[in-house]
CSV table of C-alpha atoms and ligand atoms in Angstrom, one decimal:
chain,number,residue,atom,x,y,z
A,561,MET,CA,103.2,90.4,94.9
A,562,VAL,CA,104.9,90.8,98.3
A,563,ILE,CA,104.6,94.1,100.3
A,564,SER,CA,107.0,94.0,103.3
A,565,GLN,CA,108.4,96.5,105.7
A,566,PRO,CA,112.1,96.6,106.6
A,567,PHE,CA,111.1,96.8,110.3
A,568,TRP,CA,109.6,93.3,110.4
A,569,PRO,CA,110.8,92.0,107.0
A,570,ALA,CA,109.6,89.1,104.9
A,571,TYR,CA,113.1,87.8,103.9
A,572,LEU,CA,112.8,86.9,100.3
A,573,THR,CA,115.7,84.5,100.0
A,574,ALA,CA,116.7,82.8,96.7
A,575,GLU,CA,115.0,79.6,98.0
A,576,ARG,CA,111.7,81.5,98.7
A,577,ILE,CA,111.9,83.3,95.4
A,578,ALA,CA,112.5,79.9,93.6
A,579,LYS,CA,109.3,78.6,95.1
A,580,ALA,CA,107.2,81.7,94.3
A,581,LYS,CA,106.7,81.0,90.7
A,582,ASN,CA,104.1,83.8,90.2
A,583,LEU,CA,106.0,86.5,92.1
A,584,LYS,CA,106.4,89.6,89.9
A,585,ILE,CA,107.0,92.5,92.3
A,586,ALA,CA,108.4,93.0,95.8
A,587,ILE,CA,107.5,96.3,97.4
A,588,THR,CA,109.4,97.6,100.4
A,589,ALA,CA,107.1,99.9,102.4
A,590,GLY,CA,110.0,102.0,103.6
A,591,ILE,CA,113.6,102.2,102.5
A,592,GLY,CA,116.2,99.4,102.3
A,593,SER,CA,115.5,96.3,100.2
A,594,ASP,CA,118.4,94.1,101.4
A,595,HIS,CA,115.8,91.6,102.8
A,596,VAL,CA,115.2,90.7,99.2
A,597,ASP,CA,117.9,88.6,97.5
A,598,LEU,CA,118.5,91.2,94.8
A,599,GLN,CA,120.6,88.9,92.7
A,600,ALA,CA,117.8,86.3,92.6
A,601,ALA,CA,115.3,89.1,91.7
A,602,ILE,CA,117.6,90.2,88.9
A,603,ASP,CA,117.9,86.6,87.6
A,604,ARG,CA,114.1,86.0,87.8
A,605,GLY,CA,113.1,89.3,86.3
A,606,ILE,CA,111.2,90.4,89.5
A,607,THR,CA,110.7,94.1,90.0
A,608,VAL,CA,111.9,95.4,93.4
A,609,THR,CA,110.8,98.8,94.6
A,610,GLU,CA,111.1,100.9,97.8
A,611,VAL,CA,109.7,104.3,98.8
A,612,THR,CA,112.8,106.4,98.5
A,613,TYR,CA,112.9,109.6,100.6
A,614,SER,CA,109.9,108.5,102.7
A,615,ASN,CA,111.8,108.3,106.0
A,616,SER,CA,115.3,109.7,105.5
A,617,ILE,CA,114.8,112.7,107.8
A,618,SER,CA,113.1,110.4,110.4
A,619,VAL,CA,116.2,108.3,110.5
A,620,ALA,CA,118.6,111.3,110.5
A,621,GLU,CA,116.7,112.7,113.6
A,622,HIS,CA,117.1,109.3,115.3
A,623,VAL,CA,120.8,109.2,114.6
A,624,VAL,CA,121.3,112.7,116.2
A,625,MET,CA,119.3,111.6,119.2
A,626,MET,CA,121.4,108.5,119.6
A,627,ILE,CA,124.7,110.3,119.2
A,628,LEU,CA,123.7,112.8,121.9
A,629,SER,CA,122.3,110.0,124.1
A,630,LEU,CA,125.5,108.0,124.0
A,631,VAL,CA,128.0,110.9,124.4
A,632,ARG,CA,125.9,112.6,127.2
A,633,ASN,CA,125.3,109.3,128.9
A,634,TYR,CA,121.6,109.9,128.9
A,635,ILE,CA,120.2,106.4,129.2
A,636,PRO,CA,122.0,105.4,132.4
A,637,SER,CA,121.2,108.8,133.9
A,638,TYR,CA,117.5,108.4,133.1
A,639,LYS,CA,117.6,104.9,134.8
A,640,ILE,CA,119.0,106.5,138.0
A,641,VAL,CA,115.9,108.7,138.1
A,642,VAL,CA,113.5,105.9,137.5
A,643,ASP,CA,115.3,103.8,140.2
A,644,GLY,CA,114.8,106.6,142.7
A,645,GLY,CA,118.5,107.6,142.9
A,646,TRP,CA,120.5,110.8,142.7
A,647,ASN,CA,124.0,109.4,142.0
A,648,ILE,CA,125.2,112.4,140.0
A,649,ALA,CA,128.9,111.3,140.0
A,650,ASP,CA,127.9,108.0,138.4
A,651,ALA,CA,125.7,109.7,135.9
A,652,VAL,CA,128.4,112.1,134.6
A,653,SER,CA,131.3,109.7,134.9
A,654,ARG,CA,130.9,108.8,131.2
A,655,SER,CA,129.3,112.1,130.0
A,656,TYR,CA,131.0,114.5,127.5
A,657,ASP,CA,130.0,117.4,125.2
A,658,VAL,CA,129.8,116.6,121.5
A,659,GLU,CA,131.1,120.1,120.7
A,660,GLY,CA,134.6,119.9,119.2
A,661,MET,CA,134.4,116.1,118.6
A,662,ASP,CA,135.1,114.6,115.2
A,663,VAL,CA,132.1,112.8,113.7
A,664,GLY,CA,132.2,110.8,110.4
A,665,THR,CA,129.5,109.2,108.3
A,666,VAL,CA,130.0,106.1,106.2
A,667,ALA,CA,127.9,107.3,103.2
A,668,ALA,CA,126.6,110.7,102.6
A,669,GLY,CA,123.4,109.9,100.8
A,670,ARG,CA,120.0,111.2,101.8
A,671,ILE,CA,120.3,110.1,105.4
A,672,GLY,CA,124.1,110.7,105.9
A,673,LEU,CA,124.0,114.2,104.5
A,674,ALA,CA,120.9,115.1,106.6
A,675,VAL,CA,122.8,113.8,109.7
A,676,LEU,CA,125.8,116.0,108.8
A,677,ARG,CA,123.5,119.1,108.3
A,678,ARG,CA,121.9,118.5,111.7
A,679,LEU,CA,125.2,118.1,113.5
A,680,LYS,CA,126.8,121.2,112.0
A,681,PRO,CA,125.1,123.6,114.6
A,682,PHE,CA,126.6,121.5,117.4
A,683,ASP,CA,130.1,122.7,116.3
A,684,MET,CA,131.4,119.2,115.6
A,685,ARG,CA,134.1,118.6,113.0
A,686,LEU,CA,132.4,116.7,110.1
A,687,HIS,CA,133.9,113.9,108.1
A,688,TYR,CA,132.4,111.6,105.4
A,689,THR,CA,133.3,108.8,103.1
A,690,ASP,CA,131.1,107.8,100.1
A,691,ARG,CA,131.6,106.1,96.7
A,692,HIS,CA,130.9,109.5,95.1
A,693,ARG,CA,132.1,112.9,96.4
A,694,LEU,CA,129.6,115.5,97.3
A,695,PRO,CA,129.5,118.8,95.3
A,696,ALA,CA,132.4,121.2,96.3
A,697,GLU,CA,129.8,123.8,97.5
A,698,VAL,CA,128.3,121.3,99.9
A,699,GLU,CA,131.7,120.3,101.3
A,700,GLN,CA,132.5,124.0,101.7
A,701,GLU,CA,129.2,125.0,103.3
A,702,LEU,CA,129.4,122.3,105.9
A,703,GLY,CA,133.2,122.3,106.3
A,704,LEU,CA,133.4,118.6,105.4
A,705,THR,CA,136.5,116.5,105.3
A,706,PHE,CA,136.3,113.7,102.6
A,707,HIS,CA,138.0,110.4,103.0
A,708,PRO,CA,138.2,107.9,100.2
A,709,THR,CA,137.3,104.9,102.3
A,710,ALA,CA,135.9,104.0,105.7
A,711,GLN,CA,139.3,102.7,106.6
A,712,ASP,CA,140.8,106.1,106.0
A,713,MET,CA,138.1,107.9,107.9
A,714,VAL,CA,137.5,106.1,111.2
A,715,PRO,CA,140.9,106.7,112.9
A,716,HIS,CA,140.1,110.4,112.9
A,717,CYS,CA,136.6,110.1,114.5
A,718,ASP,CA,135.2,110.2,118.0
A,719,VAL,CA,131.8,109.3,116.6
A,720,VAL,CA,131.0,107.2,113.5
A,721,THR,CA,127.5,106.9,112.0
A,722,ILE,CA,126.8,104.3,109.4
A,723,ASN,CA,124.3,105.4,106.7
A,724,ALA,CA,125.1,103.1,103.7
A,725,PRO,CA,122.9,100.4,102.3
A,726,LEU,CA,123.7,96.7,103.1
A,727,HIS,CA,125.0,95.1,100.0
A,728,PRO,CA,128.0,92.9,99.3
A,729,GLU,CA,130.4,95.9,99.5
A,730,THR,CA,129.3,96.9,103.0
A,731,GLU,CA,128.5,93.5,104.6
A,732,GLY,CA,130.7,92.9,107.6
A,733,LEU,CA,132.6,96.2,107.1
A,734,PHE,CA,132.9,97.0,110.9
A,735,ASP,CA,134.8,93.9,112.0
A,736,ASP,CA,137.5,93.5,114.7
A,737,LYS,CA,140.1,94.8,112.3
A,738,LEU,CA,138.3,98.0,111.3
A,739,ILE,CA,137.1,98.7,114.9
A,740,SER,CA,140.7,98.3,116.2
A,741,THR,CA,141.7,101.2,114.0
A,742,MET,CA,139.1,103.5,115.6
A,743,LYS,CA,140.1,105.9,118.4
A,744,ARG,CA,139.9,104.0,121.7
A,745,GLY,CA,136.6,105.0,123.4
A,746,ALA,CA,134.9,106.1,120.1
A,747,TYR,CA,131.1,105.7,119.7
A,748,LEU,CA,129.4,103.9,116.8
A,749,VAL,CA,125.8,104.5,115.7
A,750,ASN,CA,124.3,102.2,113.1
A,751,THR,CA,120.8,102.8,111.9
A,752,ALA,CA,121.6,101.4,108.4
A,753,ARG,CA,121.7,97.6,108.6
A,754,ALA,CA,123.0,95.3,111.4
A,755,LYS,CA,125.1,93.1,109.1
A,756,ILE,CA,127.3,96.1,108.2
A,757,ALA,CA,128.8,95.4,111.6
A,758,ASP,CA,130.1,92.1,112.9
A,759,ARG,CA,127.7,91.3,115.8
A,760,ASP,CA,130.2,89.7,118.1
A,761,ALA,CA,133.0,92.2,117.3
A,762,ILE,CA,130.7,94.9,118.5
A,763,VAL,CA,130.2,93.1,121.8
A,764,ARG,CA,133.9,92.5,122.2
A,765,ALA,CA,134.7,96.1,121.5
A,766,LEU,CA,132.2,97.4,124.1
A,767,GLU,CA,133.5,94.9,126.7
A,768,SER,CA,137.1,95.9,126.1
A,769,GLY,CA,136.5,99.7,126.1
A,770,GLN,CA,137.6,100.0,122.4
A,771,LEU,CA,134.1,101.3,121.8
A,772,ALA,CA,132.6,103.6,124.5
A,773,GLY,CA,129.1,103.1,123.1
A,774,TYR,CA,127.0,101.5,120.4
A,775,ALA,CA,123.5,102.5,119.4
A,776,GLY,CA,121.2,101.8,116.5
A,777,ASP,CA,117.9,100.3,115.6
A,778,VAL,CA,118.8,97.6,113.2
A,779,TRP,CA,119.3,93.9,114.0
A,780,PHE,CA,119.8,90.6,112.3
A,781,PRO,CA,117.5,88.8,112.1
A,782,GLN,CA,114.5,90.9,112.8
A,783,PRO,CA,112.6,90.5,115.1
A,784,ALA,CA,115.8,90.1,117.2
A,785,PRO,CA,115.6,86.9,119.3
A,786,ALA,CA,115.3,87.4,123.1
A,787,ASP,CA,118.8,86.3,123.6
A,788,HIS,CA,120.4,88.5,121.0
A,789,PRO,CA,123.7,89.7,122.6
A,790,TRP,CA,123.0,93.3,121.6
A,791,ARG,CA,120.1,93.4,124.1
A,792,THR,CA,122.5,92.9,127.0
A,793,MET,CA,126.0,94.2,126.0
A,794,PRO,CA,127.4,97.1,128.0
A,795,HIS,CA,127.0,100.8,127.1
A,796,HIS,CA,124.5,100.3,124.3
A,797,GLY,CA,121.6,102.5,123.3
A,798,MET,CA,119.6,100.1,121.0
A,799,THR,CA,116.0,100.5,120.1
A,800,PRO,CA,113.9,98.1,118.1
A,801,HIS,CA,113.7,99.0,114.4
A,802,ILE,CA,111.7,102.2,114.7
A,803,SER,CA,113.7,105.2,113.4
A,804,GLY,CA,112.1,105.2,110.0
A,805,SER,CA,108.7,104.3,111.2
A,806,SER,CA,107.5,107.4,113.1
A,807,LEU,CA,103.8,108.2,112.4
A,808,SER,CA,105.1,111.1,110.2
A,809,ALA,CA,107.1,108.6,108.1
A,810,GLN,CA,104.3,106.0,108.0
A,811,THR,CA,102.0,108.5,106.3
A,812,ARG,CA,104.6,109.1,103.6
A,813,TYR,CA,105.6,105.5,102.9
A,814,ALA,CA,101.9,104.4,102.9
A,815,ALA,CA,101.3,107.1,100.2
A,816,GLY,CA,104.3,105.9,98.2
A,817,THR,CA,103.3,102.2,98.4
A,818,ARG,CA,99.9,103.2,97.2
A,819,GLU,CA,101.4,105.1,94.3
A,820,ILE,CA,103.6,102.1,93.3
A,821,LEU,CA,100.5,99.8,93.4
A,822,GLU,CA,98.4,102.2,91.3
A,823,SER,CA,101.2,102.5,88.7
A,824,TRP,CA,101.7,98.7,88.7
A,825,PHE,CA,98.0,97.9,88.2
A,826,ALA,CA,97.5,100.6,85.6
A,827,GLY,CA,100.6,99.3,83.7
A,828,ARG,CA,102.3,102.8,84.0
A,829,PRO,CA,106.0,103.0,84.6
A,830,ILE,CA,107.0,103.2,88.3
A,831,ARG,CA,109.0,106.3,88.9
A,832,ASP,CA,112.7,105.9,88.8
A,833,GLU,CA,113.2,107.0,92.5
A,834,TYR,CA,111.3,104.0,93.6
A,835,LEU,CA,112.9,101.3,91.4
A,836,ILE,CA,115.6,99.1,92.8
A,837,VAL,CA,115.5,96.1,90.3
A,838,ASP,CA,113.6,96.1,87.1
A,839,GLY,CA,113.8,94.2,83.8
A,840,GLY,CA,116.5,91.9,85.1
A,841,GLN,CA,118.9,94.6,86.3
A,842,LEU,CA,119.5,97.1,89.1
A,843,ALA,CA,117.4,100.1,88.0
A,844,GLY,CA,116.6,103.7,89.1
A,845,ALA,CA,117.6,104.5,92.6
A,846,GLY,CA,118.9,100.9,93.0
A,847,SER,CA,121.5,101.3,90.3
A,848,HIS,CA,123.0,104.2,92.2
A,849,SER,CA,122.9,102.9,95.8
A,850,TYR,CA,123.2,99.1,95.6
A,851,SER,CA,125.5,96.6,93.9
A,852,ALA,CA,124.5,93.2,92.4
A,853,GLY,CA,124.7,90.2,94.6
A,854,ASN,CA,123.0,89.0,97.7
A,855,ALA,CA,123.0,90.2,101.3
A,856,THR,CA,119.8,88.6,102.6
A,857,THR,CA,121.5,85.7,104.4
A,858,GLY,CA,124.8,85.7,106.1
A,859,TRP,CA,127.4,84.7,108.5
A,860,ASN,CA,126.2,87.0,111.3
A,861,GLY,CA,123.4,84.7,112.3
B,1501,NDP,P1,120.9,106.7,99.7
B,1501,NDP,O1,120.8,105.8,98.6
B,1501,NDP,O2,120.4,108.1,99.6
B,1501,NDP,O3,122.4,106.8,100.3
B,1501,NDP,C1,123.2,105.7,100.4
B,1501,NDP,C2,124.6,106.2,100.1
B,1501,NDP,O4,125.5,105.1,100.4
B,1501,NDP,C3,124.9,106.6,98.7
B,1501,NDP,O5,125.5,107.9,98.7
B,1501,NDP,C4,125.9,105.5,98.2
B,1501,NDP,O6,126.9,106.0,97.4
B,1501,NDP,C5,126.5,105.2,99.5
B,1501,NDP,N1,127.2,103.9,99.5
B,1501,NDP,C6,126.8,102.7,98.9
B,1501,NDP,N2,127.8,101.8,99.1
B,1501,NDP,C7,128.8,102.4,99.7
B,1501,NDP,C8,130.1,102.0,100.2
B,1501,NDP,N3,130.5,100.7,99.9
B,1501,NDP,N4,130.9,102.9,100.8
B,1501,NDP,C9,130.5,104.1,101.0
B,1501,NDP,N5,129.3,104.6,100.6
B,1501,NDP,C10,128.5,103.7,100.0
B,1501,NDP,O7,120.1,105.9,100.9
B,1501,NDP,P2,119.5,106.5,102.2
B,1501,NDP,O8,120.4,107.6,102.8
B,1501,NDP,O9,118.1,106.9,102.0
B,1501,NDP,O10,119.5,105.2,103.1
B,1501,NDP,C11,120.7,104.5,103.5
B,1501,NDP,C12,120.3,103.2,104.2
B,1501,NDP,O11,119.8,103.5,105.4
B,1501,NDP,C13,119.3,102.4,103.4
B,1501,NDP,O12,119.8,101.6,102.4
B,1501,NDP,C14,118.7,101.5,104.5
B,1501,NDP,O13,119.5,100.4,104.7
B,1501,NDP,C15,119.0,102.4,105.8
B,1501,NDP,N6,117.7,102.9,106.3
B,1501,NDP,C16,117.3,102.6,107.6
B,1501,NDP,C17,116.1,103.0,108.1
B,1501,NDP,C18,115.7,102.6,109.5
B,1501,NDP,O14,114.5,102.7,109.8
B,1501,NDP,N7,116.6,102.3,110.4
B,1501,NDP,C19,115.1,103.7,107.2
B,1501,NDP,C20,115.6,104.1,106.0
B,1501,NDP,C21,116.8,103.6,105.5
B,1501,NDP,P3,126.6,106.5,95.9
B,1501,NDP,O15,125.2,106.5,95.6
B,1501,NDP,O16,127.3,107.8,95.9
B,1501,NDP,O17,127.3,105.5,95.0
């Protein structure tokens, strides 16, 4: 058995899984099991679980904080205070209101929809793309514009937030090509998984001004090396991987992990919401949110 957090993950690659002859279950204490080679787990009949729902709202709050921080230019303004300055013109030279901006989420699952709900009172125009459309009542209630693909959505947005799982369909989605179709000076917030964005394309876009800001809390690999370019690129608002690990969230995913362990040891079925892979196939929540294949290793270094 391996219990791992996404925040400091034990990468269960195909090679490690091949060596772990007795491994039967991998539990993610949190949400997001892309650090496990799901295809290898499927092939070897290993059960993969995560604590669905445990930190969705925690992440949604972090996303809203990051959007406001980037658009209002909070971090450089804070730094001016700490450095003893009062350069108001510098502080506001990149500061705007979010009101009236177009914001779009790539995926409107538990986190994406919670982000949209929280942004609604800021009078932003709300867009989303997802593999499945939300119920018409929800679209109407929030005034959502649906786009069939990320490619269709991003040219309309001043702010884009990524809330999809990392799997073969989303790996490398935000590359030079897609970023070049965004509005010049748009903001990108990615608290989903680092490899959904091309690391170096993000740096290039910030340096050229194609992106006005990038924030998020997910890196590859984790822990991020000291020389990771996202630590030093311009106009970023990165944090270490903390959005889903507030003390409030920890209480919930600790309880969920315990429940999974109790079910496993008692031979009781693990509830569907927690299952990602079981019995040699994607199962429960996993069959909805993920696709078969592997995203634990990759070109992004
Ligand atoms: P959900 O499963 O509720 O939502 C994910 C959504 O992504 C689903 O609606 C799914 O579509 C959609 N989706 C999947 N593939 C695509 C695609 N190719 N294009 C568009 N939409 C797609 O997950 P959560 O909202 O709870 O979490 C999302 C991700 O956020 C997690 O997988 C994890 O990686 C990350 N996360 C990060 C945390 C952090 O601390 N930074 C903490 C928690 C999660 P459908 O189901 O309709 O097919």
